[in-house]
XYZ file of C-alpha atoms in Angstrom:
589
model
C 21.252 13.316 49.581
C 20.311 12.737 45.374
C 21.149 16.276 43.880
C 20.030 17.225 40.119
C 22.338 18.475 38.422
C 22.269 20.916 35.599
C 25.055 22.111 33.456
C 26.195 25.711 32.767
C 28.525 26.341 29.765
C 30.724 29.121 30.058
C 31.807 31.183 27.295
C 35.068 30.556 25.673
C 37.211 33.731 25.079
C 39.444 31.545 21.619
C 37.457 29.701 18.921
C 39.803 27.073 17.630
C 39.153 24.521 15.496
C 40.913 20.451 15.547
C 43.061 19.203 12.490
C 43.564 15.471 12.637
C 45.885 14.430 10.324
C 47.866 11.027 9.471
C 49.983 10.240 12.289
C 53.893 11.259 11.449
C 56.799 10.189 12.479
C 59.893 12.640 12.873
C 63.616 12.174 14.027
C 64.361 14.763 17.069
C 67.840 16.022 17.569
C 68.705 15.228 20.970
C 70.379 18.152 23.335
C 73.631 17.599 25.809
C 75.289 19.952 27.601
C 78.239 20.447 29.343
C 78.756 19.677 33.155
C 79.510 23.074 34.267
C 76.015 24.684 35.688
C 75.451 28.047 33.899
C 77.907 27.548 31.069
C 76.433 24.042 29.090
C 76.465 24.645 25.439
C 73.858 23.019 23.484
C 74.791 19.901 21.368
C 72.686 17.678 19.600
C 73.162 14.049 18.368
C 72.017 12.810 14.816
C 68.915 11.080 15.591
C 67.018 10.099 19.390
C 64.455 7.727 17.801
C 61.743 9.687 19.763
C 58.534 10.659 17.776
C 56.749 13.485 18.484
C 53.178 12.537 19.965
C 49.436 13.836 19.324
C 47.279 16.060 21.004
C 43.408 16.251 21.029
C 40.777 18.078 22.607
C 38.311 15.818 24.450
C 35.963 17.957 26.206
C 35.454 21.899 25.130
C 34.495 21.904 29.547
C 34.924 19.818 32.560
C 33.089 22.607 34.287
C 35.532 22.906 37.069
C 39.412 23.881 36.775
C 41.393 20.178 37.236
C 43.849 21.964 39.709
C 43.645 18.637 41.721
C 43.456 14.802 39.748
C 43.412 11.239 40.975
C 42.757 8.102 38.357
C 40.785 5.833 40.288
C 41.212 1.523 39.272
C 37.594 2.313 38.167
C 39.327 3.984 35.450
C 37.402 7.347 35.928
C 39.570 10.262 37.086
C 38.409 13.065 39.696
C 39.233 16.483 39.091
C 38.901 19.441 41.531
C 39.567 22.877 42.508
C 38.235 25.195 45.505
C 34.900 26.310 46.733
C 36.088 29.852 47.021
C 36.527 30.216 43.249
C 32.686 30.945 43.592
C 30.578 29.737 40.463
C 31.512 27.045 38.136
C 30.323 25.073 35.442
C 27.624 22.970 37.173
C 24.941 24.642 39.286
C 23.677 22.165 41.969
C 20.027 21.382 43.405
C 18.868 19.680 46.099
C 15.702 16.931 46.047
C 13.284 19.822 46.015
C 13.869 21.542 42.726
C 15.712 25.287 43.457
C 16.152 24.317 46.895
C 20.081 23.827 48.361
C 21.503 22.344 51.015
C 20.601 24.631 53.875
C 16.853 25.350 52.812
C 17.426 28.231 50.771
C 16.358 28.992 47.305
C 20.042 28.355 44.250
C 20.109 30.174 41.714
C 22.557 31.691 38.400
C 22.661 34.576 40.556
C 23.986 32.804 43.662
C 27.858 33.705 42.222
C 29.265 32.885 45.386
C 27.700 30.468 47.048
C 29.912 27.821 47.081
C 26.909 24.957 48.060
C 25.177 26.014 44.774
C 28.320 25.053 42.808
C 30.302 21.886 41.836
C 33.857 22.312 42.482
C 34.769 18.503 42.040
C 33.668 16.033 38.697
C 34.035 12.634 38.476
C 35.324 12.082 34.641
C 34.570 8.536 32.857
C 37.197 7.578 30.649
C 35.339 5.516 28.431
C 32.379 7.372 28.168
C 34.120 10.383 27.748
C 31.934 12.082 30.249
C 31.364 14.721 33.371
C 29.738 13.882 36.772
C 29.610 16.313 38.716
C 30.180 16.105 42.859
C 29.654 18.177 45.667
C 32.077 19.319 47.997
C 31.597 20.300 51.528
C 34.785 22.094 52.458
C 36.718 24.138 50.310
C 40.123 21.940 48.852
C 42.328 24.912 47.902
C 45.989 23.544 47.582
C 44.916 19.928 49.381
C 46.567 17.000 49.251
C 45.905 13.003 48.874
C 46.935 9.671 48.844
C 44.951 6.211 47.653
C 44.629 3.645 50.666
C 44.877 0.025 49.911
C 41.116 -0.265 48.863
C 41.565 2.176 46.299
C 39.828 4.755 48.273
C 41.507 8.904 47.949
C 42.159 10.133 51.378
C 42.377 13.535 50.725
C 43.637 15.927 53.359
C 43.611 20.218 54.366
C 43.065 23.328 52.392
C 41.832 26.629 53.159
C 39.641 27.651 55.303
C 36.789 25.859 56.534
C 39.398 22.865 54.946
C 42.013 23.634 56.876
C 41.825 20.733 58.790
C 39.691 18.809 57.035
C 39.745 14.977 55.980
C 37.914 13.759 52.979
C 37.193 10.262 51.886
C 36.317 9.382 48.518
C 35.126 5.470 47.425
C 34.993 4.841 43.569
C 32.375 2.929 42.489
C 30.660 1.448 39.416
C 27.396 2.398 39.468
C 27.894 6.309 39.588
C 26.626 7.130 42.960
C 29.608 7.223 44.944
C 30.399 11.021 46.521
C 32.878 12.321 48.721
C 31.935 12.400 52.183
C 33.724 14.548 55.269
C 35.489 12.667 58.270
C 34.051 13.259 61.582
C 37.828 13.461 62.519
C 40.303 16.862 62.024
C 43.887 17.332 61.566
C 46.376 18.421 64.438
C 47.584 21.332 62.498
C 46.156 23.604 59.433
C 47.485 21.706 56.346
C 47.462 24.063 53.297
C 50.065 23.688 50.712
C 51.213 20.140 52.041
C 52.110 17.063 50.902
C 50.883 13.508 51.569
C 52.802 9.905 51.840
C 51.258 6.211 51.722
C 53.215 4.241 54.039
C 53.852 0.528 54.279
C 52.135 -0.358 57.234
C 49.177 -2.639 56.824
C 47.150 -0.578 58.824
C 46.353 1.948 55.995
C 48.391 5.067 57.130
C 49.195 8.137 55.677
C 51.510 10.697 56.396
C 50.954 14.407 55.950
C 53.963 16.763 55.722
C 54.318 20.582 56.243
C 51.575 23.414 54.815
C 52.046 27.074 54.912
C 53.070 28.549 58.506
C 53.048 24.720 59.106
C 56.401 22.984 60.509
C 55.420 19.664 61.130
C 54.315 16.084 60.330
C 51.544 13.845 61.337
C 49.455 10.648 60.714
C 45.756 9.859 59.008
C 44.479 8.012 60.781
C 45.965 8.374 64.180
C 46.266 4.561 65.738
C 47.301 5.573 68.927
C 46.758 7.837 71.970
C 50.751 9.059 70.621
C 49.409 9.877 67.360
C 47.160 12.458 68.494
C 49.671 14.947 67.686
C 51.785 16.795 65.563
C 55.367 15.981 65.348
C 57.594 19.126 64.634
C 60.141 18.922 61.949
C 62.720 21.712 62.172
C 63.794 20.766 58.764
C 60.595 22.796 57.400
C 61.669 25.718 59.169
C 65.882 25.656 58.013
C 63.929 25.507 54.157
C 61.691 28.472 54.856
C 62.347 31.492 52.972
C 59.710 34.511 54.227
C 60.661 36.698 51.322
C 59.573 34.519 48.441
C 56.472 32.834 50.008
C 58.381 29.846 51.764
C 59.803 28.145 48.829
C 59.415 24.634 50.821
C 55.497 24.098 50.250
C 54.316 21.001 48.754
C 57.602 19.224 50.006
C 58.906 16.230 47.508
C 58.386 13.079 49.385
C 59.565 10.035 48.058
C 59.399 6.535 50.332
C 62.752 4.890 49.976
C 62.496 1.034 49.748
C 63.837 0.761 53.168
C 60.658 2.101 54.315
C 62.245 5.687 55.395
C 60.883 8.918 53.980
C 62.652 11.336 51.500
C 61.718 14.973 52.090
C 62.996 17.438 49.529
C 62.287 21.327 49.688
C 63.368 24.066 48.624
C 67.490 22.892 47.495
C 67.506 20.446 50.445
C 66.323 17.041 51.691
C 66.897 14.622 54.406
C 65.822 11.296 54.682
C 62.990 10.761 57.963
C 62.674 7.566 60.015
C 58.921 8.590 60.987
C 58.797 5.324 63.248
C 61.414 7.063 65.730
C 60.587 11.100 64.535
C 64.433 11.122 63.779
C 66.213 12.368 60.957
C 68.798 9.424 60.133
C 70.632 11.282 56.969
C 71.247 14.769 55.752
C 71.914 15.429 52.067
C 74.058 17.161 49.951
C 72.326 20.541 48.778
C 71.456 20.390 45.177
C 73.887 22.595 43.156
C 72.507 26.549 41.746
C 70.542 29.063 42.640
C 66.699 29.397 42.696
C 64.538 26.925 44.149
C 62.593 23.729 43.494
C 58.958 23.945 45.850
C 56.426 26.074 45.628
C 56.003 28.874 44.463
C 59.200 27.701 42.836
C 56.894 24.801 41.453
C 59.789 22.455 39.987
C 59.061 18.867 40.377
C 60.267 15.877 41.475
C 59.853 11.833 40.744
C 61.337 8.354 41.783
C 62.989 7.022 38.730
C 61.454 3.446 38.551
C 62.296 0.635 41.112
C 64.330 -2.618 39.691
C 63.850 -5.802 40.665
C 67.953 -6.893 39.639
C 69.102 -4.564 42.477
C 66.363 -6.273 44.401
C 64.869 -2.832 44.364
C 67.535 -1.561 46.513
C 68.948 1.393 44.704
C 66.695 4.151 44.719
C 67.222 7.278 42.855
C 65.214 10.887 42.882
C 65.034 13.484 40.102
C 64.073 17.104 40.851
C 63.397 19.331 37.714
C 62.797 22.735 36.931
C 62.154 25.774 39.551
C 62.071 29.356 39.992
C 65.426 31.751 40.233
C 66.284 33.172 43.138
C 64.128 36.377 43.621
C 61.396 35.639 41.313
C 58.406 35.652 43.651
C 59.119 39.139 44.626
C 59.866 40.581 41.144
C 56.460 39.056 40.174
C 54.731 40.842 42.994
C 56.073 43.857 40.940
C 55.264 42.208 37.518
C 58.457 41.055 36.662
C 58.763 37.544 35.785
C 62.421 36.411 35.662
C 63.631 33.206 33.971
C 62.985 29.877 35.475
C 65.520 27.183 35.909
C 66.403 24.971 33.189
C 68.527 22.410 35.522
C 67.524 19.194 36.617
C 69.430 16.880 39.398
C 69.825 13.324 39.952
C 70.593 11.891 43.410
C 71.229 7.968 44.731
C 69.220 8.538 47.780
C 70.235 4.901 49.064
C 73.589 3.167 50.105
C 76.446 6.350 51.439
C 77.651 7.778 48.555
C 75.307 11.059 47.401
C 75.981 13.632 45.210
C 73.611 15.752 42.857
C 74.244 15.071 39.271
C 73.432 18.037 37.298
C 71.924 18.063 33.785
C 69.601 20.614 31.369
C 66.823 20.474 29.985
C 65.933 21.710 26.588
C 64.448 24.991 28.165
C 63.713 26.594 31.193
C 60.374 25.899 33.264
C 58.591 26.011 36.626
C 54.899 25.173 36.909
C 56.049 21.643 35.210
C 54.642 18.025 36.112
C 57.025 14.909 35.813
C 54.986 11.371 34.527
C 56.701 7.878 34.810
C 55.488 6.575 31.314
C 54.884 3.117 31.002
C 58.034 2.432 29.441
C 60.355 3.992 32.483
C 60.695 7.438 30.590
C 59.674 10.614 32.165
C 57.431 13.129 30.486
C 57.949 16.980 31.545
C 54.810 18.389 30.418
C 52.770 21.964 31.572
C 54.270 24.750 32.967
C 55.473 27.976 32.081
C 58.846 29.412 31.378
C 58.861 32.730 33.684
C 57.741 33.635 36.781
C 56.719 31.466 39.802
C 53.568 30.145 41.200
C 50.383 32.323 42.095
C 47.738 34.826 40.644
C 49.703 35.777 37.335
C 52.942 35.194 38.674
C 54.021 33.388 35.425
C 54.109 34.246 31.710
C 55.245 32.761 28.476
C 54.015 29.049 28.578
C 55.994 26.403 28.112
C 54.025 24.376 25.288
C 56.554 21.780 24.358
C 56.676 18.275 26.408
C 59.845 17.353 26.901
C 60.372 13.251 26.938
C 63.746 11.936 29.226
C 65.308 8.624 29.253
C 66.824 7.663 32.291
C 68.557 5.098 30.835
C 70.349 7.224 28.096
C 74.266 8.414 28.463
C 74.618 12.003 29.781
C 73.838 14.459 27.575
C 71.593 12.448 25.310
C 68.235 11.795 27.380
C 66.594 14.803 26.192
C 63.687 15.399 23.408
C 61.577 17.527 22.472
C 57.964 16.675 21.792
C 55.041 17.643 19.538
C 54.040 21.161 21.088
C 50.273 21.892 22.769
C 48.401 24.861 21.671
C 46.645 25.693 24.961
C 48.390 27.141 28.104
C 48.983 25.352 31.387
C 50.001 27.565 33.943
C 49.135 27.594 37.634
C 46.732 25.324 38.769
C 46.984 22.564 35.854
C 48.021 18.979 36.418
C 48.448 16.018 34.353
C 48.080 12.012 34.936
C 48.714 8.863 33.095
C 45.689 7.090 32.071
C 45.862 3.407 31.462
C 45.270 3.079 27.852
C 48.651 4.787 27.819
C 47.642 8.512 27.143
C 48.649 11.333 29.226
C 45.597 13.513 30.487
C 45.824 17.185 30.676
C 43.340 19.494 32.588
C 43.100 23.101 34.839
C 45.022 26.176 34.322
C 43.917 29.430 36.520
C 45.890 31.711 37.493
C 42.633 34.085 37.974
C 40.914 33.880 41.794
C 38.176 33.510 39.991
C 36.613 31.802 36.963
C 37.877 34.331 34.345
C 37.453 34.234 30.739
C 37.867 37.622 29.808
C 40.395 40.942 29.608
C 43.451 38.614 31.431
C 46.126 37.719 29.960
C 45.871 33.933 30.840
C 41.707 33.285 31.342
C 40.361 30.037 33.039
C 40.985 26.902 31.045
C 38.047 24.535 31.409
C 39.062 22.151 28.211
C 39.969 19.060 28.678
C 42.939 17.303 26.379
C 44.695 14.073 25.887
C 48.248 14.272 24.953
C 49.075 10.602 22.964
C 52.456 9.228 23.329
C 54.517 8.249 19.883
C 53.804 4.618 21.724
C 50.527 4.391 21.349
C 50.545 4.614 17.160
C 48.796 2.422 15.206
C 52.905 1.811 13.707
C 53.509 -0.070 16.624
C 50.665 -2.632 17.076
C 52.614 -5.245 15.406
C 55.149 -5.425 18.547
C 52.243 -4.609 21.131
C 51.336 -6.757 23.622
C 47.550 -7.541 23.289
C 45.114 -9.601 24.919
C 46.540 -9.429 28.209
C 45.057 -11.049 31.243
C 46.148 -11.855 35.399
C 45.889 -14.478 37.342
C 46.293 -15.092 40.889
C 45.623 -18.426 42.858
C 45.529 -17.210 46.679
C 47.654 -19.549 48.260
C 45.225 -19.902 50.838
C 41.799 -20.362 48.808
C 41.613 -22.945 45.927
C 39.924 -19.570 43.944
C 41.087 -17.072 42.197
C 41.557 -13.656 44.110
C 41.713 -10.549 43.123
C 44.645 -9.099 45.662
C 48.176 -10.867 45.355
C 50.261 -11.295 48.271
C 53.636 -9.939 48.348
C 56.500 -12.127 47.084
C 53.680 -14.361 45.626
C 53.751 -15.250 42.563
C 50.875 -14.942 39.785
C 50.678 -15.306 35.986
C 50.212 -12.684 33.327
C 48.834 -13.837 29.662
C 48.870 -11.872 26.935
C 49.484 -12.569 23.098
C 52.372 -11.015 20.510
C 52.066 -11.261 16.709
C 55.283 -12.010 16.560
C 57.864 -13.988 18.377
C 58.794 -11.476 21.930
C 62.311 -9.572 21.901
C 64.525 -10.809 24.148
C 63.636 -8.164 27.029
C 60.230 -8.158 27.621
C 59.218 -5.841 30.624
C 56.549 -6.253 33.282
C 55.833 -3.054 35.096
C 53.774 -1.883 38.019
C 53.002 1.841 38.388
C 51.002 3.433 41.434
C 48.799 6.183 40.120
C 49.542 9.543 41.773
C 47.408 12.505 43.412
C 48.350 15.310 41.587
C 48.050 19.238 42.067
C 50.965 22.175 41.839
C 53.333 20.106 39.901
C 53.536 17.028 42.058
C 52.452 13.897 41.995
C 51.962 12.284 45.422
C 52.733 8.398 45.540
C 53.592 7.893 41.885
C 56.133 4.835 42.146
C 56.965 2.694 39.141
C 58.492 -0.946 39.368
C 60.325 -3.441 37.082
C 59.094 -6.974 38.080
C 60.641 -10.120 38.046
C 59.735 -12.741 35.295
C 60.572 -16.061 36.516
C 59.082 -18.058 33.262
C 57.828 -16.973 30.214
C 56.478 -19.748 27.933
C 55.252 -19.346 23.952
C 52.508 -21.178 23.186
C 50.270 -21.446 19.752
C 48.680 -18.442 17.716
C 51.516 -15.946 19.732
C 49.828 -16.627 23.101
C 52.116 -16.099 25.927
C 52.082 -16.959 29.760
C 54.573 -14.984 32.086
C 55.138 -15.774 35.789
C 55.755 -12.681 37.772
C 56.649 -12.635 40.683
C 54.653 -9.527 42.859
C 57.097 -7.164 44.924
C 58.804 -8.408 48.191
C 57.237 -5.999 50.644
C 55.092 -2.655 51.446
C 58.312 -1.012 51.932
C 59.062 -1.481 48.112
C 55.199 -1.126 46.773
C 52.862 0.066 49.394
C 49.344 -1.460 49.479
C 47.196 -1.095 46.849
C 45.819 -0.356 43.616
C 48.774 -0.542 40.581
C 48.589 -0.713 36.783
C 50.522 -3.263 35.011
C 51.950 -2.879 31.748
C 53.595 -5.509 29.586
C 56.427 -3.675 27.344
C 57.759 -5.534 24.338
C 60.903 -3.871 22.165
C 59.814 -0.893 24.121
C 56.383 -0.405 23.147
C 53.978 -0.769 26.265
C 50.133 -3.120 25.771
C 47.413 -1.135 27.662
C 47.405 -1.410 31.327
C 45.578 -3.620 33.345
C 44.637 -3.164 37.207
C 46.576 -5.226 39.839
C 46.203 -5.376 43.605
C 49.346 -5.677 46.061
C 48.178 -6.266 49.869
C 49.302 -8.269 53.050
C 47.566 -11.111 52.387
């Protein structure tokens, strides 16, 4: 059904005004501490060669709270909260103007009617522009994954969501909407987390949910599938007391095709094939806890194709201390955790390694740049997760290079100037940029007499990779092709293994390590960011040719279990400094 929309803009409770000034470039003192958890002294090197990034307002609204974003490869992004939040920014109409859905007369009045409202927007990079989107079923603390077409499955929530299971097909001509499956999950599915897997029969896996001990499969192939499978795990994490503490479980899928689940200070590693749990590891080291309402986070430090993308390797930062949902009930809000862990999640040899960041902070999301660093941006530096169960915002990013010596992989970045508490989330965006959107720890759009109100604006946090400084080293121009091997055409999906060519042109003769990598866009929501995988490519040839025009040959990655099917951005990085990313498809072909 064609709705009209028309906009409401809500009052803002801060006037502000934007500064844009010359970009600058600063030296930031690096911080290392000592290995001993609890007693690391800070120390700081002369120089990290990190700069300090940009921020800028892009929209003063998005109308809705972006507790929930996706990019989509049509390089629009879709933002949503709940339907129980009541009214938003966008009042919606049906085709008979101040008629809704059921017949009955919407109005300003209709506060909480949740068919009068828009809870979901479809934003257009480009354009720099809102459209909004109807919602059916209320996505409170949902979850998602992209199939292989690039469409979001997106899974649970509260209520009348509980079991619910969403579709959503981008499009280029604006008129794509979500639409409802006629199909429910097994089990409620609130505060879970979702998993593409490798087969090529589009599956997803959704673990856990609140009062939820158990896995199961969208969409169920087989009369076995029409169940739930339980997963005592979920139930050894759960702590009563502080809320469970093992919501929104890490997962990460291993490149043996197995399935890391993290939660709360422990993780095992699923075979979901056999619904057996094939390894048990170490618990990370400290108190406090990583998952919701803890609300650390967790990635998959990028895949490399000279291990033959073998060695896999997790990092879980940030987190709650031990006690702090309960002393928030009583308006305490006790320090978060400063402590981040690295774990080899492959081969038989695991142990945590233990290292701090700059500050503490919970409420935190964790971004695979382009470049194979990890941005730490959001959050808050007290408290846990819920309705004003945090305080004192953590404003400064914090930028981490894996590939650093301990102690040194730490900086501090250029700091925001707006709050991101509970129910923000950030994503990537291909032109390199870092989007940043939602912060509510109200039940209901708030803007006044709170302490934190409802943040509606919309901002773009700029990498120091993206400066104008750098264009002389960036890769420009750049282009893919892709003869299918079994069409004399070109074709837009590349098989695995296959090999296709990327062009792109440098004003100056390449360094000796240029870099081609593949990153799968995440679902994000509550400080994690389901499916984000990054991987290093192989470059079997690169020639030069006239005018700085260069042809690579890549060669795509070896299987599903290494890059599940599906939409990726590739980004050529030269000296370190990444070219804009362009979309690439890996399927079984």
């Amino acid at each position: 059904m064609e709705v009209n929309i028309k906009p409401l803009l809500f009052p803002l409770i801060f006037k502000y005004s934007i500064m844009i000034t010359t970009a600058l470039f600063f030296t930031l003192q690096l911080v290392g501490f000592t290995t001993a958890i609890g007693r690391g002294s800070l120390s700081s090197s002369s120089s990290s060669g990190a700069k300090m990034g940009q921020w800028k307002i892009l929209l003063k609204s998005t109308g809705v709270v972006g507790m929930h974003m996706a990019l989509t490869h049509h390089n629009t992004v879709l933002m949503f909260d709940q339907t129980e939040s009541g009214r938003s920014g966008y009042l919606l109409h049906g085709r008979k103007r101040g008629r809704k859905y059921g017949g009955i007369r919407c109005s300003y009045s209709d506060v909480n009617d949740s068919s009068c409202w828009a809870h979901s927007v479809e934003y257009d990079i480009a354009a720099n522009s809102i459209r909004p989107l109807r919602l059916e079923t209320d996505t409170w603390c949902s979850s998602g994954a992209f199939l292989s077409n690039g469409t979001l499955l997106q899974t649970g929530g509260h209520g009348n969501g509980y079991r619910r299971i969403r579709y959503f097909r981008p499009c280029s001509n604006h008129r794509c909407s979500w639409t409802q499956s006629r199909h429910s999950l097994v089990n409620n599915r609130w505060y879970s987390s979702n998993q593409r897997l490798p087969s090529a029969k589009d599956r997803v896996i959704v673990v856990g949910g609140k009062d939820t001990f158990s896995y199961e499969f969208v969409p169920k192939l087989s009369h076995s599938d029409e169940r739930s499978f339980a997963l005592p795990f979920l139930h050894k994490t759960y702590n009563r007391r502080e809320d469970g503490n093992n919501l929104y479980p890490f997962l990460h899928l291993s490149s043996d095709g197995k399935l890391f689940i993290f939660a709360n200070r422990d993780s095992i590693l699923l075979d979901y094939k056999r619904d057996k749990v094939i390894k048990t590891y170490p618990r990370m080291p400290g108190g406090g806890s990583r998952n919701y309402p803890s609300s650390g986070s967790s990635v998959m430090l990028p895949l490399d194709h000279k291990d033959g993308f073998q060695k896999v390797e997790v990092m879980v930062c940030g987190g709650s201390s031990s006690g702090a949902y309960e002393a928030a009930q009583q308006g305490t809000h006790l320090k978060g955790l400063s402590t981040c862990g690295r774990m080899v999640i492959t081969g038989h040899n695991h142990k945590w390694v233990m290292e701090h960041m700059p500050g503490p902070r919970l409420l935190n999301d964790m971004l695979i740049l382009p470049t194979g660093q990890i941005l730490i941006i959001n959050g808050a530096k007290h408290g846990c997760a819920g309705w004003n169960n945090a305080a004192n915002p953590s404003l400064q990013p914090y930028l981490y290079n894996p590939k650093k010596r301990w102690g040194h992989r730490f900086s501090v970045l250029k700091s925001a100037k707006i709050a991101r508490l509970y129910h923000s989330s950030a994503i990537l965006l291909p032109d390199g940029r870092v989007l940043v959107a939602g912060g509510n720890p109200n039940r209901h759009y708030t803007f006044k007499n709170v302490a934190f109100p409802t943040e509606l604006r919309l901002q773009a946090f700029t990498p120091y990779y993206m400066e104008r400084h750098y264009h002389n080293i960036r890769p420009s121009n750049v282009s893919i092709n892709h003869k299918h091997s079994r069409r004399d055409r070109l074709d837009s999906t590349i098989g695995y293994g296959k090999e296709f060519t990327v062009r792109f042109r440098l004003r100056r003769k390449p360094s000796k390590v240029v870099n081609f990598n593949v990153y799968a866009p995440p679902f994000t929501t509550h400080s994690i960011s389901m499916n984000q995988r990054m991987l290093k490519l192989r470059c079997r040839r690169m020639v030069r040719e006239k005018d700085g025009w260069i042809n690579a040959v890549i060669e795509a990655p070896p299987s599903a279990n290494v890059a599940p099917s599906g939409y990726y951005m590739l980004t050529v990085v030269n000296e370190g400094i990444p070219s804009l990313s362009h979309w690439v498809r890996f399927d079984h072909v």
